[in-house]
Each structure stands twice: as C-alpha cells, then as structure tokens.
mmCIF file with all atom_site columns, C-alpha atoms in Angstrom:
data_model
loop_
_atom_site.group_PDB
_atom_site.id
_atom_site.type_symbol
_atom_site.label_atom_id
_atom_site.label_alt_id
_atom_site.label_comp_id
_atom_site.label_asym_id
_atom_site.label_entity_id
_atom_site.label_seq_id
_atom_site.pdbx_PDB_ins_code
_atom_site.Cartn_x
_atom_site.Cartn_y
_atom_site.Cartn_z
_atom_site.occupancy
_atom_site.B_iso_or_equiv
_atom_site.pdbx_formal_charge
_atom_site.auth_seq_id
_atom_site.auth_comp_id
_atom_site.auth_asym_id
_atom_site.auth_atom_id
_atom_site.pdbx_PDB_model_num
ATOM 1   C CA . UNK A 1 1   ? -5.223  -20.256 9.899   1.00 0.00 ? 13  UNK A CA 1
ATOM 2   C CA . UNK A 1 2   ? -6.597  -17.356 8.284   1.00 0.00 ? 14  UNK A CA 1
ATOM 3   C CA . UNK A 1 3   ? -4.054  -14.373 6.594   1.00 0.00 ? 15  UNK A CA 1
ATOM 4   C CA . UNK A 1 4   ? -5.244  -11.923 8.550   1.00 0.00 ? 16  UNK A CA 1
ATOM 5   C CA . UNK A 1 5   ? -6.858  -12.356 12.335  1.00 0.00 ? 17  UNK A CA 1
ATOM 6   C CA . UNK A 1 6   ? -8.926  -9.976  14.402  1.00 0.00 ? 18  UNK A CA 1
ATOM 7   C CA . UNK A 1 7   ? -11.733 -10.438 17.470  1.00 0.00 ? 19  UNK A CA 1
ATOM 8   C CA . UNK A 1 8   ? -14.687 -9.222  15.569  1.00 0.00 ? 20  UNK A CA 1
ATOM 9   C CA . UNK A 1 9   ? -15.896 -7.938  18.312  1.00 0.00 ? 21  UNK A CA 1
ATOM 10  C CA . UNK A 1 10  ? -18.395 -6.253  19.425  1.00 0.00 ? 22  UNK A CA 1
ATOM 11  C CA . UNK A 1 11  ? -16.389 -3.846  21.978  1.00 0.00 ? 23  UNK A CA 1
ATOM 12  C CA . UNK A 1 12  ? -19.188 -1.800  23.583  1.00 0.00 ? 24  UNK A CA 1
ATOM 13  C CA . UNK A 1 13  ? -17.336 0.740   25.821  1.00 0.00 ? 25  UNK A CA 1
ATOM 14  C CA . UNK A 1 14  ? -18.241 4.439   27.740  1.00 0.00 ? 26  UNK A CA 1
ATOM 15  C CA . UNK A 1 15  ? -16.633 8.025   26.333  1.00 0.00 ? 27  UNK A CA 1
ATOM 16  C CA . UNK A 1 16  ? -13.747 7.870   27.882  1.00 0.00 ? 28  UNK A CA 1
ATOM 17  C CA . UNK A 1 17  ? -12.470 4.489   28.039  1.00 0.00 ? 29  UNK A CA 1
ATOM 18  C CA . UNK A 1 18  ? -9.028  3.080   27.049  1.00 0.00 ? 30  UNK A CA 1
ATOM 19  C CA . UNK A 1 19  ? -9.866  0.246   24.251  1.00 0.00 ? 31  UNK A CA 1
ATOM 20  C CA . UNK A 1 20  ? -7.496  -1.810  22.399  1.00 0.00 ? 32  UNK A CA 1
ATOM 21  C CA . UNK A 1 21  ? -7.447  -4.419  19.628  1.00 0.00 ? 33  UNK A CA 1
ATOM 22  C CA . UNK A 1 22  ? -5.206  -7.112  18.375  1.00 0.00 ? 34  UNK A CA 1
ATOM 23  C CA . UNK A 1 23  ? -4.897  -8.219  15.458  1.00 0.00 ? 35  UNK A CA 1
ATOM 24  C CA . UNK A 1 24  ? -2.396  -10.892 13.955  1.00 0.00 ? 36  UNK A CA 1
ATOM 25  C CA . UNK A 1 25  ? -0.763  -11.775 10.831  1.00 0.00 ? 37  UNK A CA 1
ATOM 26  C CA . UNK A 1 26  ? 0.508   -15.634 9.340   1.00 0.00 ? 38  UNK A CA 1
ATOM 27  C CA . UNK A 1 27  ? 2.201   -14.510 7.225   1.00 0.00 ? 39  UNK A CA 1
ATOM 28  C CA . UNK A 1 28  ? 6.859   -13.106 8.284   1.00 0.00 ? 40  UNK A CA 1
ATOM 29  C CA . UNK A 1 29  ? 7.677   -11.694 5.075   1.00 0.00 ? 41  UNK A CA 1
ATOM 30  C CA . UNK A 1 30  ? 5.153   -9.378  5.866   1.00 0.00 ? 42  UNK A CA 1
ATOM 31  C CA . UNK A 1 31  ? 6.196   -5.952  5.200   1.00 0.00 ? 43  UNK A CA 1
ATOM 32  C CA . UNK A 1 32  ? 4.057   -2.884  5.873   1.00 0.00 ? 44  UNK A CA 1
ATOM 33  C CA . UNK A 1 33  ? 1.173   -2.192  8.092   1.00 0.00 ? 45  UNK A CA 1
ATOM 34  C CA . UNK A 1 34  ? -1.631  -0.437  9.182   1.00 0.00 ? 46  UNK A CA 1
ATOM 35  C CA . UNK A 1 35  ? -5.529  0.031   9.792   1.00 0.00 ? 47  UNK A CA 1
ATOM 36  C CA . UNK A 1 36  ? -8.115  1.494   8.215   1.00 0.00 ? 48  UNK A CA 1
ATOM 37  C CA . UNK A 1 37  ? -11.392 3.091   10.354  1.00 0.00 ? 49  UNK A CA 1
ATOM 38  C CA . UNK A 1 38  ? -15.143 1.776   7.965   1.00 0.00 ? 50  UNK A CA 1
ATOM 39  C CA . UNK A 1 39  ? -17.798 3.633   9.107   1.00 0.00 ? 51  UNK A CA 1
ATOM 40  C CA . UNK A 1 40  ? -21.749 2.153   8.938   1.00 0.00 ? 52  UNK A CA 1
ATOM 41  C CA . UNK A 1 41  ? -22.003 2.551   4.913   1.00 0.00 ? 53  UNK A CA 1
ATOM 42  C CA . UNK A 1 42  ? -18.908 3.818   3.856   1.00 0.00 ? 54  UNK A CA 1
ATOM 43  C CA . UNK A 1 43  ? -15.225 3.706   2.732   1.00 0.00 ? 55  UNK A CA 1
ATOM 44  C CA . UNK A 1 44  ? -12.698 2.156   4.456   1.00 0.00 ? 56  UNK A CA 1
ATOM 45  C CA . UNK A 1 45  ? -10.248 5.176   5.421   1.00 0.00 ? 57  UNK A CA 1
ATOM 46  C CA . UNK A 1 46  ? -6.891  4.999   6.436   1.00 0.00 ? 58  UNK A CA 1
ATOM 47  C CA . UNK A 1 47  ? -6.061  5.985   10.222  1.00 0.00 ? 59  UNK A CA 1
ATOM 48  C CA . UNK A 1 48  ? -2.320  5.161   10.335  1.00 0.00 ? 60  UNK A CA 1
ATOM 49  C CA . UNK A 1 49  ? 0.117   3.411   9.283   1.00 0.00 ? 61  UNK A CA 1
ATOM 50  C CA . UNK A 1 50  ? 2.185   1.325   11.603  1.00 0.00 ? 62  UNK A CA 1
ATOM 51  C CA . UNK A 1 51  ? 5.962   1.127   11.687  1.00 0.00 ? 63  UNK A CA 1
ATOM 52  C CA . UNK A 1 52  ? 8.416   -1.346  13.598  1.00 0.00 ? 64  UNK A CA 1
ATOM 53  C CA . UNK A 1 53  ? 8.944   2.015   16.163  1.00 0.00 ? 65  UNK A CA 1
ATOM 54  C CA . UNK A 1 54  ? 5.873   2.847   17.503  1.00 0.00 ? 66  UNK A CA 1
ATOM 55  C CA . UNK A 1 55  ? 4.156   5.334   16.674  1.00 0.00 ? 67  UNK A CA 1
ATOM 56  C CA . UNK A 1 56  ? 1.276   7.312   17.530  1.00 0.00 ? 68  UNK A CA 1
ATOM 57  C CA . UNK A 1 57  ? -1.473  9.697   16.607  1.00 0.00 ? 69  UNK A CA 1
ATOM 58  C CA . UNK A 1 58  ? -2.305  12.367  19.171  1.00 0.00 ? 70  UNK A CA 1
ATOM 59  C CA . UNK A 1 59  ? -5.004  9.485   21.144  1.00 0.00 ? 71  UNK A CA 1
ATOM 60  C CA . UNK A 1 60  ? -4.088  6.299   18.869  1.00 0.00 ? 72  UNK A CA 1
ATOM 61  C CA . UNK A 1 61  ? -1.201  4.123   19.647  1.00 0.00 ? 73  UNK A CA 1
ATOM 62  C CA . UNK A 1 62  ? -0.072  1.830   17.465  1.00 0.00 ? 74  UNK A CA 1
ATOM 63  C CA . UNK A 1 63  ? 2.211   -1.351  17.804  1.00 0.00 ? 75  UNK A CA 1
ATOM 64  C CA . UNK A 1 64  ? 4.079   -3.900  15.905  1.00 0.00 ? 76  UNK A CA 1
ATOM 65  C CA . UNK A 1 65  ? 5.121   -7.413  17.105  1.00 0.00 ? 77  UNK A CA 1
ATOM 66  C CA . UNK A 1 66  ? 7.710   -9.380  14.061  1.00 0.00 ? 78  UNK A CA 1
ATOM 67  C CA . UNK A 1 67  ? 8.605   -11.751 16.320  1.00 0.00 ? 79  UNK A CA 1
ATOM 68  C CA . UNK A 1 68  ? 4.634   -12.693 17.439  1.00 0.00 ? 80  UNK A CA 1
ATOM 69  C CA . UNK A 1 69  ? 2.831   -11.682 14.612  1.00 0.00 ? 81  UNK A CA 1
ATOM 70  C CA . UNK A 1 70  ? 0.365   -8.696  15.394  1.00 0.00 ? 82  UNK A CA 1
ATOM 71  C CA . UNK A 1 71  ? -0.052  -5.380  15.379  1.00 0.00 ? 83  UNK A CA 1
ATOM 72  C CA . UNK A 1 72  ? -2.458  -3.985  18.045  1.00 0.00 ? 84  UNK A CA 1
ATOM 73  C CA . UNK A 1 73  ? -4.124  -0.901  17.865  1.00 0.00 ? 85  UNK A CA 1
ATOM 74  C CA . UNK A 1 74  ? -4.610  1.520   21.294  1.00 0.00 ? 86  UNK A CA 1
ATOM 75  C CA . UNK A 1 75  ? -7.475  4.577   21.247  1.00 0.00 ? 87  UNK A CA 1
ATOM 76  C CA . UNK A 1 76  ? -7.330  6.802   24.741  1.00 0.00 ? 88  UNK A CA 1
ATOM 77  C CA . UNK A 1 77  ? -10.282 8.755   25.776  1.00 0.00 ? 89  UNK A CA 1
ATOM 78  C CA . UNK A 1 78  ? -13.139 7.194   23.238  1.00 0.00 ? 90  UNK A CA 1
ATOM 79  C CA . UNK A 1 79  ? -15.014 8.976   21.856  1.00 0.00 ? 91  UNK A CA 1
ATOM 80  C CA . UNK A 1 80  ? -18.683 8.690   20.432  1.00 0.00 ? 92  UNK A CA 1
ATOM 81  C CA . UNK A 1 81  ? -16.971 9.698   16.790  1.00 0.00 ? 93  UNK A CA 1
ATOM 82  C CA . UNK A 1 82  ? -14.524 6.458   17.576  1.00 0.00 ? 94  UNK A CA 1
ATOM 83  C CA . UNK A 1 83  ? -17.858 4.226   16.850  1.00 0.00 ? 95  UNK A CA 1
ATOM 84  C CA . UNK A 1 84  ? -17.128 2.643   14.398  1.00 0.00 ? 96  UNK A CA 1
ATOM 85  C CA . UNK A 1 85  ? -15.274 -0.685  11.935  1.00 0.00 ? 97  UNK A CA 1
ATOM 86  C CA . UNK A 1 86  ? -11.396 -1.357  12.746  1.00 0.00 ? 98  UNK A CA 1
ATOM 87  C CA . UNK A 1 87  ? -9.795  -3.007  9.931   1.00 0.00 ? 99  UNK A CA 1
ATOM 88  C CA . UNK A 1 88  ? -6.373  -3.879  10.353  1.00 0.00 ? 100 UNK A CA 1
ATOM 89  C CA . UNK A 1 89  ? -4.762  -5.151  6.898   1.00 0.00 ? 101 UNK A CA 1
ATOM 90  C CA . UNK A 1 90  ? -1.094  -6.929  6.149   1.00 0.00 ? 102 UNK A CA 1
ATOM 91  C CA . UNK A 1 91  ? 0.465   -5.726  2.972   1.00 0.00 ? 103 UNK A CA 1
ATOM 92  C CA . UNK A 1 92  ? 1.935   -9.155  1.816   1.00 0.00 ? 104 UNK A CA 1
ATOM 93  C CA . UNK A 1 93  ? 5.000   -10.868 -0.333  1.00 0.00 ? 105 UNK A CA 1
ATOM 94  C CA . UNK A 1 94  ? 4.069   -10.933 -4.098  1.00 0.00 ? 106 UNK A CA 1
ATOM 95  C CA . UNK A 1 95  ? 4.253   -14.487 -4.374  1.00 0.00 ? 107 UNK A CA 1
ATOM 96  C CA . UNK A 1 96  ? 1.136   -15.454 -2.046  1.00 0.00 ? 108 UNK A CA 1
ATOM 97  C CA . UNK A 1 97  ? -0.795  -13.888 -5.013  1.00 0.00 ? 109 UNK A CA 1
ATOM 98  C CA . UNK A 1 98  ? -2.064  -11.017 -2.925  1.00 0.00 ? 110 UNK A CA 1
ATOM 99  C CA . UNK A 1 99  ? -1.000  -8.099  -2.001  1.00 0.00 ? 111 UNK A CA 1
ATOM 100 C CA . UNK A 1 100 ? -2.601  -6.430  0.630   1.00 0.00 ? 112 UNK A CA 1
ATOM 101 C CA . UNK A 1 101 ? -4.898  -7.917  3.194   1.00 0.00 ? 113 UNK A CA 1
ATOM 102 C CA . UNK A 1 102 ? -7.682  -7.212  5.156   1.00 0.00 ? 114 UNK A CA 1
ATOM 103 C CA . UNK A 1 103 ? -8.560  -8.460  8.435   1.00 0.00 ? 115 UNK A CA 1
ATOM 104 C CA . UNK A 1 104 ? -12.448 -9.152  9.177   1.00 0.00 ? 116 UNK A CA 1
ATOM 105 C CA . UNK A 1 105 ? -12.722 -5.762  11.296  1.00 0.00 ? 117 UNK A CA 1
ATOM 106 C CA . UNK A 1 106 ? -13.146 -5.274  14.771  1.00 0.00 ? 118 UNK A CA 1
ATOM 107 C CA . UNK A 1 107 ? -16.676 -3.523  15.382  1.00 0.00 ? 119 UNK A CA 1
ATOM 108 C CA . UNK A 1 108 ? -16.150 -0.940  18.248  1.00 0.00 ? 120 UNK A CA 1
ATOM 109 C CA . UNK A 1 109 ? -19.242 1.075   20.079  1.00 0.00 ? 121 UNK A CA 1
ATOM 110 C CA . UNK A 1 110 ? -18.371 3.909   21.541  1.00 0.00 ? 122 UNK A CA 1
ATOM 111 C CA . UNK A 1 111 ? -21.250 4.577   23.864  1.00 0.00 ? 123 UNK A CA 1
ATOM 112 C CA . UNK A 1 112 ? -22.243 7.743   26.116  1.00 0.00 ? 124 UNK A CA 1
ATOM 113 C CA . UNK B 2 1   ? -3.760  14.383  -0.484  1.00 0.00 ? 26  UNK B CA 1
ATOM 114 C CA . UNK B 2 2   ? -4.963  11.106  -1.681  1.00 0.00 ? 27  UNK B CA 1
ATOM 115 C CA . UNK B 2 3   ? -7.972  11.883  -2.593  1.00 0.00 ? 28  UNK B CA 1
ATOM 116 C CA . UNK B 2 4   ? -9.884  8.981   -5.062  1.00 0.00 ? 29  UNK B CA 1
ATOM 117 C CA . UNK B 2 5   ? -13.386 9.570   -6.486  1.00 0.00 ? 30  UNK B CA 1
ATOM 118 C CA . UNK B 2 6   ? -15.790 6.634   -7.701  1.00 0.00 ? 31  UNK B CA 1
ATOM 119 C CA . UNK B 2 7   ? -18.420 7.356   -9.412  1.00 0.00 ? 32  UNK B CA 1
ATOM 120 C CA . UNK B 2 8   ? -21.753 7.486   -9.439  1.00 0.00 ? 33  UNK B CA 1
ATOM 121 C CA . UNK B 2 9   ? -22.434 6.531   -5.963  1.00 0.00 ? 34  UNK B CA 1
ATOM 122 C CA . UNK B 2 10  ? -25.798 4.847   -6.156  1.00 0.00 ? 35  UNK B CA 1
ATOM 123 C CA . UNK B 2 11  ? -27.043 2.784   -9.402  1.00 0.00 ? 36  UNK B CA 1
ATOM 124 C CA . UNK B 2 12  ? -30.586 1.155   -9.969  1.00 0.00 ? 37  UNK B CA 1
ATOM 125 C CA . UNK B 2 13  ? -31.470 -0.243  -12.372 1.00 0.00 ? 38  UNK B CA 1
ATOM 126 C CA . UNK B 2 14  ? -33.685 -2.873  -14.510 1.00 0.00 ? 39  UNK B CA 1
ATOM 127 C CA . UNK B 2 15  ? -32.054 -6.970  -14.135 1.00 0.00 ? 40  UNK B CA 1
ATOM 128 C CA . UNK B 2 16  ? -29.848 -7.221  -17.725 1.00 0.00 ? 41  UNK B CA 1
ATOM 129 C CA . UNK B 2 17  ? -29.132 -3.925  -17.621 1.00 0.00 ? 42  UNK B CA 1
ATOM 130 C CA . UNK B 2 18  ? -24.774 -3.051  -18.232 1.00 0.00 ? 43  UNK B CA 1
ATOM 131 C CA . UNK B 2 19  ? -23.878 -0.826  -15.452 1.00 0.00 ? 44  UNK B CA 1
ATOM 132 C CA . UNK B 2 20  ? -20.089 1.562   -15.281 1.00 0.00 ? 45  UNK B CA 1
ATOM 133 C CA . UNK B 2 21  ? -18.496 2.270   -12.820 1.00 0.00 ? 46  UNK B CA 1
ATOM 134 C CA . UNK B 2 22  ? -14.851 5.324   -12.299 1.00 0.00 ? 47  UNK B CA 1
ATOM 135 C CA . UNK B 2 23  ? -12.781 5.142   -9.734  1.00 0.00 ? 48  UNK B CA 1
ATOM 136 C CA . UNK B 2 24  ? -9.987  8.024   -10.537 1.00 0.00 ? 49  UNK B CA 1
ATOM 137 C CA . UNK B 2 25  ? -6.880  9.074   -8.971  1.00 0.00 ? 50  UNK B CA 1
ATOM 138 C CA . UNK B 2 26  ? -7.872  13.150  -8.046  1.00 0.00 ? 51  UNK B CA 1
ATOM 139 C CA . UNK B 2 27  ? -3.744  13.667  -7.106  1.00 0.00 ? 52  UNK B CA 1
ATOM 140 C CA . UNK B 2 28  ? -1.622  11.519  -7.650  1.00 0.00 ? 53  UNK B CA 1
ATOM 141 C CA . UNK B 2 29  ? -0.665  7.747   -9.704  1.00 0.00 ? 54  UNK B CA 1
ATOM 142 C CA . UNK B 2 30  ? -1.752  5.218   -9.194  1.00 0.00 ? 55  UNK B CA 1
ATOM 143 C CA . UNK B 2 31  ? 0.431   2.233   -9.567  1.00 0.00 ? 56  UNK B CA 1
ATOM 144 C CA . UNK B 2 32  ? -2.100  -0.343  -9.093  1.00 0.00 ? 57  UNK B CA 1
ATOM 145 C CA . UNK B 2 33  ? -6.066  -0.205  -8.739  1.00 0.00 ? 58  UNK B CA 1
ATOM 146 C CA . UNK B 2 34  ? -8.189  -2.523  -6.452  1.00 0.00 ? 59  UNK B CA 1
ATOM 147 C CA . UNK B 2 35  ? -11.351 -3.344  -7.028  1.00 0.00 ? 60  UNK B CA 1
ATOM 148 C CA . UNK B 2 36  ? -13.442 -4.787  -4.089  1.00 0.00 ? 61  UNK B CA 1
ATOM 149 C CA . UNK B 2 37  ? -17.082 -6.435  -2.798  1.00 0.00 ? 62  UNK B CA 1
ATOM 150 C CA . UNK B 2 38  ? -18.396 -5.806  0.669   1.00 0.00 ? 63  UNK B CA 1
ATOM 151 C CA . UNK B 2 39  ? -22.105 -7.339  1.359   1.00 0.00 ? 64  UNK B CA 1
ATOM 152 C CA . UNK B 2 40  ? -24.310 -6.586  4.497   1.00 0.00 ? 65  UNK B CA 1
ATOM 153 C CA . UNK B 2 41  ? -21.694 -6.510  7.699   1.00 0.00 ? 66  UNK B CA 1
ATOM 154 C CA . UNK B 2 42  ? -19.445 -9.202  5.530   1.00 0.00 ? 67  UNK B CA 1
ATOM 155 C CA . UNK B 2 43  ? -15.732 -8.286  5.551   1.00 0.00 ? 68  UNK B CA 1
ATOM 156 C CA . UNK B 2 44  ? -14.379 -6.688  2.193   1.00 0.00 ? 69  UNK B CA 1
ATOM 157 C CA . UNK B 2 45  ? -14.137 -9.094  -0.398  1.00 0.00 ? 70  UNK B CA 1
ATOM 158 C CA . UNK B 2 46  ? -11.424 -8.468  -2.914  1.00 0.00 ? 71  UNK B CA 1
ATOM 159 C CA . UNK B 2 47  ? -12.702 -8.774  -6.749  1.00 0.00 ? 72  UNK B CA 1
ATOM 160 C CA . UNK B 2 48  ? -9.623  -7.800  -9.009  1.00 0.00 ? 73  UNK B CA 1
ATOM 161 C CA . UNK B 2 49  ? -6.360  -5.754  -8.703  1.00 0.00 ? 74  UNK B CA 1
ATOM 162 C CA . UNK B 2 50  ? -5.458  -3.626  -11.732 1.00 0.00 ? 75  UNK B CA 1
ATOM 163 C CA . UNK B 2 51  ? -1.894  -2.689  -13.104 1.00 0.00 ? 76  UNK B CA 1
ATOM 164 C CA . UNK B 2 52  ? -1.872  0.495   -14.797 1.00 0.00 ? 77  UNK B CA 1
ATOM 165 C CA . UNK B 2 53  ? -1.112  -0.915  -19.045 1.00 0.00 ? 78  UNK B CA 1
ATOM 166 C CA . UNK B 2 54  ? -2.031  -4.707  -18.076 1.00 0.00 ? 79  UNK B CA 1
ATOM 167 C CA . UNK B 2 55  ? -4.873  -6.938  -17.459 1.00 0.00 ? 80  UNK B CA 1
ATOM 168 C CA . UNK B 2 56  ? -6.918  -7.178  -14.217 1.00 0.00 ? 81  UNK B CA 1
ATOM 169 C CA . UNK B 2 57  ? -5.622  -10.002 -11.529 1.00 0.00 ? 82  UNK B CA 1
ATOM 170 C CA . UNK B 2 58  ? -8.631  -11.528 -10.417 1.00 0.00 ? 83  UNK B CA 1
ATOM 171 C CA . UNK B 2 59  ? -8.977  -13.131 -7.390  1.00 0.00 ? 84  UNK B CA 1
ATOM 172 C CA . UNK B 2 60  ? -10.651 -17.149 -7.876  1.00 0.00 ? 85  UNK B CA 1
ATOM 173 C CA . UNK B 2 61  ? -13.952 -17.212 -7.906  1.00 0.00 ? 86  UNK B CA 1
ATOM 174 C CA . UNK B 2 62  ? -14.806 -13.745 -9.580  1.00 0.00 ? 87  UNK B CA 1
ATOM 175 C CA . UNK B 2 63  ? -16.102 -13.776 -12.918 1.00 0.00 ? 88  UNK B CA 1
ATOM 176 C CA . UNK B 2 64  ? -13.839 -11.858 -15.501 1.00 0.00 ? 89  UNK B CA 1
ATOM 177 C CA . UNK B 2 65  ? -16.104 -11.543 -18.182 1.00 0.00 ? 90  UNK B CA 1
ATOM 178 C CA . UNK B 2 66  ? -19.085 -10.335 -15.774 1.00 0.00 ? 91  UNK B CA 1
ATOM 179 C CA . UNK B 2 67  ? -17.341 -8.025  -14.340 1.00 0.00 ? 92  UNK B CA 1
ATOM 180 C CA . UNK B 2 68  ? -14.995 -6.110  -17.428 1.00 0.00 ? 93  UNK B CA 1
ATOM 181 C CA . UNK B 2 69  ? -11.641 -4.079  -15.513 1.00 0.00 ? 94  UNK B CA 1
ATOM 182 C CA . UNK B 2 70  ? -10.100 -1.421  -17.543 1.00 0.00 ? 95  UNK B CA 1
ATOM 183 C CA . UNK B 2 71  ? -7.268  0.395   -16.319 1.00 0.00 ? 96  UNK B CA 1
ATOM 184 C CA . UNK B 2 72  ? -5.930  2.024   -19.399 1.00 0.00 ? 97  UNK B CA 1
ATOM 185 C CA . UNK B 2 73  ? -3.784  5.437   -17.523 1.00 0.00 ? 98  UNK B CA 1
ATOM 186 C CA . UNK B 2 74  ? -2.475  6.623   -14.570 1.00 0.00 ? 99  UNK B CA 1
ATOM 187 C CA . UNK B 2 75  ? -5.135  7.772   -12.686 1.00 0.00 ? 100 UNK B CA 1
ATOM 188 C CA . UNK B 2 76  ? -8.287  5.733   -14.195 1.00 0.00 ? 101 UNK B CA 1
ATOM 189 C CA . UNK B 2 77  ? -10.048 2.660   -13.443 1.00 0.00 ? 102 UNK B CA 1
ATOM 190 C CA . UNK B 2 78  ? -13.550 1.338   -15.067 1.00 0.00 ? 103 UNK B CA 1
ATOM 191 C CA . UNK B 2 79  ? -14.953 -1.355  -13.567 1.00 0.00 ? 104 UNK B CA 1
ATOM 192 C CA . UNK B 2 80  ? -18.293 -2.649  -15.998 1.00 0.00 ? 105 UNK B CA 1
ATOM 193 C CA . UNK B 2 81  ? -20.570 -5.386  -14.665 1.00 0.00 ? 106 UNK B CA 1
ATOM 194 C CA . UNK B 2 82  ? -21.941 -6.967  -18.094 1.00 0.00 ? 107 UNK B CA 1
ATOM 195 C CA . UNK B 2 83  ? -25.344 -8.082  -17.227 1.00 0.00 ? 108 UNK B CA 1
ATOM 196 C CA . UNK B 2 84  ? -26.587 -7.825  -13.189 1.00 0.00 ? 109 UNK B CA 1
ATOM 197 C CA . UNK B 2 85  ? -29.132 -9.412  -12.004 1.00 0.00 ? 110 UNK B CA 1
ATOM 198 C CA . UNK B 2 86  ? -30.156 -9.094  -8.777  1.00 0.00 ? 111 UNK B CA 1
ATOM 199 C CA . UNK B 2 87  ? -27.036 -11.209 -6.985  1.00 0.00 ? 112 UNK B CA 1
ATOM 200 C CA . UNK B 2 88  ? -25.012 -8.269  -8.154  1.00 0.00 ? 113 UNK B CA 1
ATOM 201 C CA . UNK B 2 89  ? -26.115 -6.405  -6.075  1.00 0.00 ? 114 UNK B CA 1
ATOM 202 C CA . UNK B 2 90  ? -23.879 -4.763  -3.265  1.00 0.00 ? 115 UNK B CA 1
ATOM 203 C CA . UNK B 2 91  ? -21.565 -2.332  -3.033  1.00 0.00 ? 116 UNK B CA 1
ATOM 204 C CA . UNK B 2 92  ? -18.563 -1.590  -4.526  1.00 0.00 ? 117 UNK B CA 1
ATOM 205 C CA . UNK B 2 93  ? -15.141 -0.581  -3.804  1.00 0.00 ? 118 UNK B CA 1
ATOM 206 C CA . UNK B 2 94  ? -12.203 1.173   -5.636  1.00 0.00 ? 119 UNK B CA 1
ATOM 207 C CA . UNK B 2 95  ? -9.008  2.076   -4.517  1.00 0.00 ? 120 UNK B CA 1
ATOM 208 C CA . UNK B 2 96  ? -5.379  2.814   -5.963  1.00 0.00 ? 121 UNK B CA 1
ATOM 209 C CA . UNK B 2 97  ? -2.335  3.463   -4.150  1.00 0.00 ? 122 UNK B CA 1
ATOM 210 C CA . UNK B 2 98  ? 1.412   4.719   -5.810  1.00 0.00 ? 123 UNK B CA 1
ATOM 211 C CA . UNK B 2 99  ? 3.421   2.708   -4.514  1.00 0.00 ? 124 UNK B CA 1
ATOM 212 C CA . UNK B 2 100 ? 3.978   -1.199  -3.788  1.00 0.00 ? 125 UNK B CA 1
ATOM 213 C CA . UNK B 2 101 ? 4.589   -0.101  0.094   1.00 0.00 ? 126 UNK B CA 1
ATOM 214 C CA . UNK B 2 102 ? 1.971   2.718   -0.102  1.00 0.00 ? 127 UNK B CA 1
ATOM 215 C CA . UNK B 2 103 ? -1.256  2.582   1.978   1.00 0.00 ? 128 UNK B CA 1
ATOM 216 C CA . UNK B 2 104 ? -4.399  2.247   -0.380  1.00 0.00 ? 129 UNK B CA 1
ATOM 217 C CA . UNK B 2 105 ? -6.397  5.532   -0.346  1.00 0.00 ? 130 UNK B CA 1
ATOM 218 C CA . UNK B 2 106 ? -10.477 4.776   -0.871  1.00 0.00 ? 131 UNK B CA 1
ATOM 219 C CA . UNK B 2 107 ? -13.525 5.504   -2.844  1.00 0.00 ? 132 UNK B CA 1
ATOM 220 C CA . UNK B 2 108 ? -16.277 6.102   -1.627  1.00 0.00 ? 133 UNK B CA 1
ATOM 221 C CA . UNK B 2 109 ? -17.927 3.257   -3.352  1.00 0.00 ? 134 UNK B CA 1
ATOM 222 C CA . UNK B 2 110 ? -21.006 2.617   -5.127  1.00 0.00 ? 135 UNK B CA 1
ATOM 223 C CA . UNK B 2 111 ? -23.980 1.460   -4.234  1.00 0.00 ? 136 UNK B CA 1
ATOM 224 C CA . UNK B 2 112 ? -24.888 -0.954  -6.479  1.00 0.00 ? 137 UNK B CA 1
ATOM 225 C CA . UNK B 2 113 ? -29.176 -2.024  -6.593  1.00 0.00 ? 138 UNK B CA 1
ATOM 226 C CA . UNK B 2 114 ? -30.218 -4.156  -9.359  1.00 0.00 ? 139 UNK B CA 1
ATOM 227 C CA . UNK B 2 115 ? -34.177 -4.511  -9.486  1.00 0.00 ? 140 UNK B CA 1
#
C-alpha cells in the first residue's frame, strides 16, 4: 500500500460547483497534514494546513479523520482559477525514513 | 512571510556541463531544506533532505556523487548536477521549512534542459 493515496482524477466540474477530494495515509502516527496546489509547470503552493478539529479558509474546508486515516478538501463555489492539481501532504514519523510525503495529486478542471 | 527563492529559473546547457542551483529562504531560517525533481505529468520525487551543517540524506536511487548538495547556512542550500546529461533534464524544486511539523515552502523551481 502506498503511503499517501489520492484519486488522480481528473475532476471536471462546472463553475460554481462544490467538489471534494479525499486522501488516505498509511502511517497512523502521522503528525501533521497539509493541502498544496500546483499549477501546471509551477511549484507547489501551500493551500492550507489541516487541523484535527477541521478548518475553513474562505471557500475551502479541510477535515481530518484520524480513525480512518484520511483527510479531505472541500471546495465550494468553484472558480475557473481553482483549476490545478491538489496535493495531499502527510508529515510522517522520522523512523519511516521520509518525513514529508506527498500524494500523487488530484487534478481539478473547473469549466465555464 | 515564508518566501523561498530559487535561482536560476531556467538553464539550457550542453551535455557534460555541471549546473548549480541555489535555494534561499529569504525571511526565515530553514533548519531543513528539501530537493525534489518532477518530470512532466508526474508527482514530485524527493531527491534528498538537507540539514544545515550536516551531510544530506539521499533517497534510494539518487546518486549522491551526481547530485551534490551543500547546506552551508540556515538560509542557503545548493544542488549541483555534475556532468549533466539529457536524461537529467527535469524540473528541480527546492523547499524549506522552519521546524519539524511546519509546512514546506517551495522555491519557484528550476527548469533544466540538457542538450
């Protein structure tokens, strides 16, 4: 089983739609979680950290479910500018040999 | 805050040339910096983890003599691709973080093309 898994998509949604991405991770001792977005041919940019109680930033809501070992990202009222690849990032324990693990990314296309 | 600068953005050079890429944290001290490589339509691949003042930790399959990493200060890490060949052409991205559970902040990336 891969350490961090995401549905690669692509998710093609119309403007204004609500879309949700899930990400699962294998190490139950993982400590911190993040969502990044990466535009084509650009570097990843931090979108938001994910806290145990869930957190919201404008149209974006992140949730963490430690029992089931998954995190989610919900985007409401999608904009054309939301089109990007969304990367789930899990900070795993040091003894796994790799601290920060990136998922393969989920591609989102918001259509006019 | 948390700005990471990477230089150069683009490099085009002949096969056999060595190429040096710099990664700087501009407004924070980075205890750890990371070097990634990304091929088109693929995920980021971690190449090595660099801690200030110590040797870099390379991921399996990454040649340490080919990809030399120096992390001489808390704000600067360099990656040198030695004797680059066309198969080394890729998008190289660095990132930096302040502490262990802090998010990574990425540089703009360096697009390397070896002819």
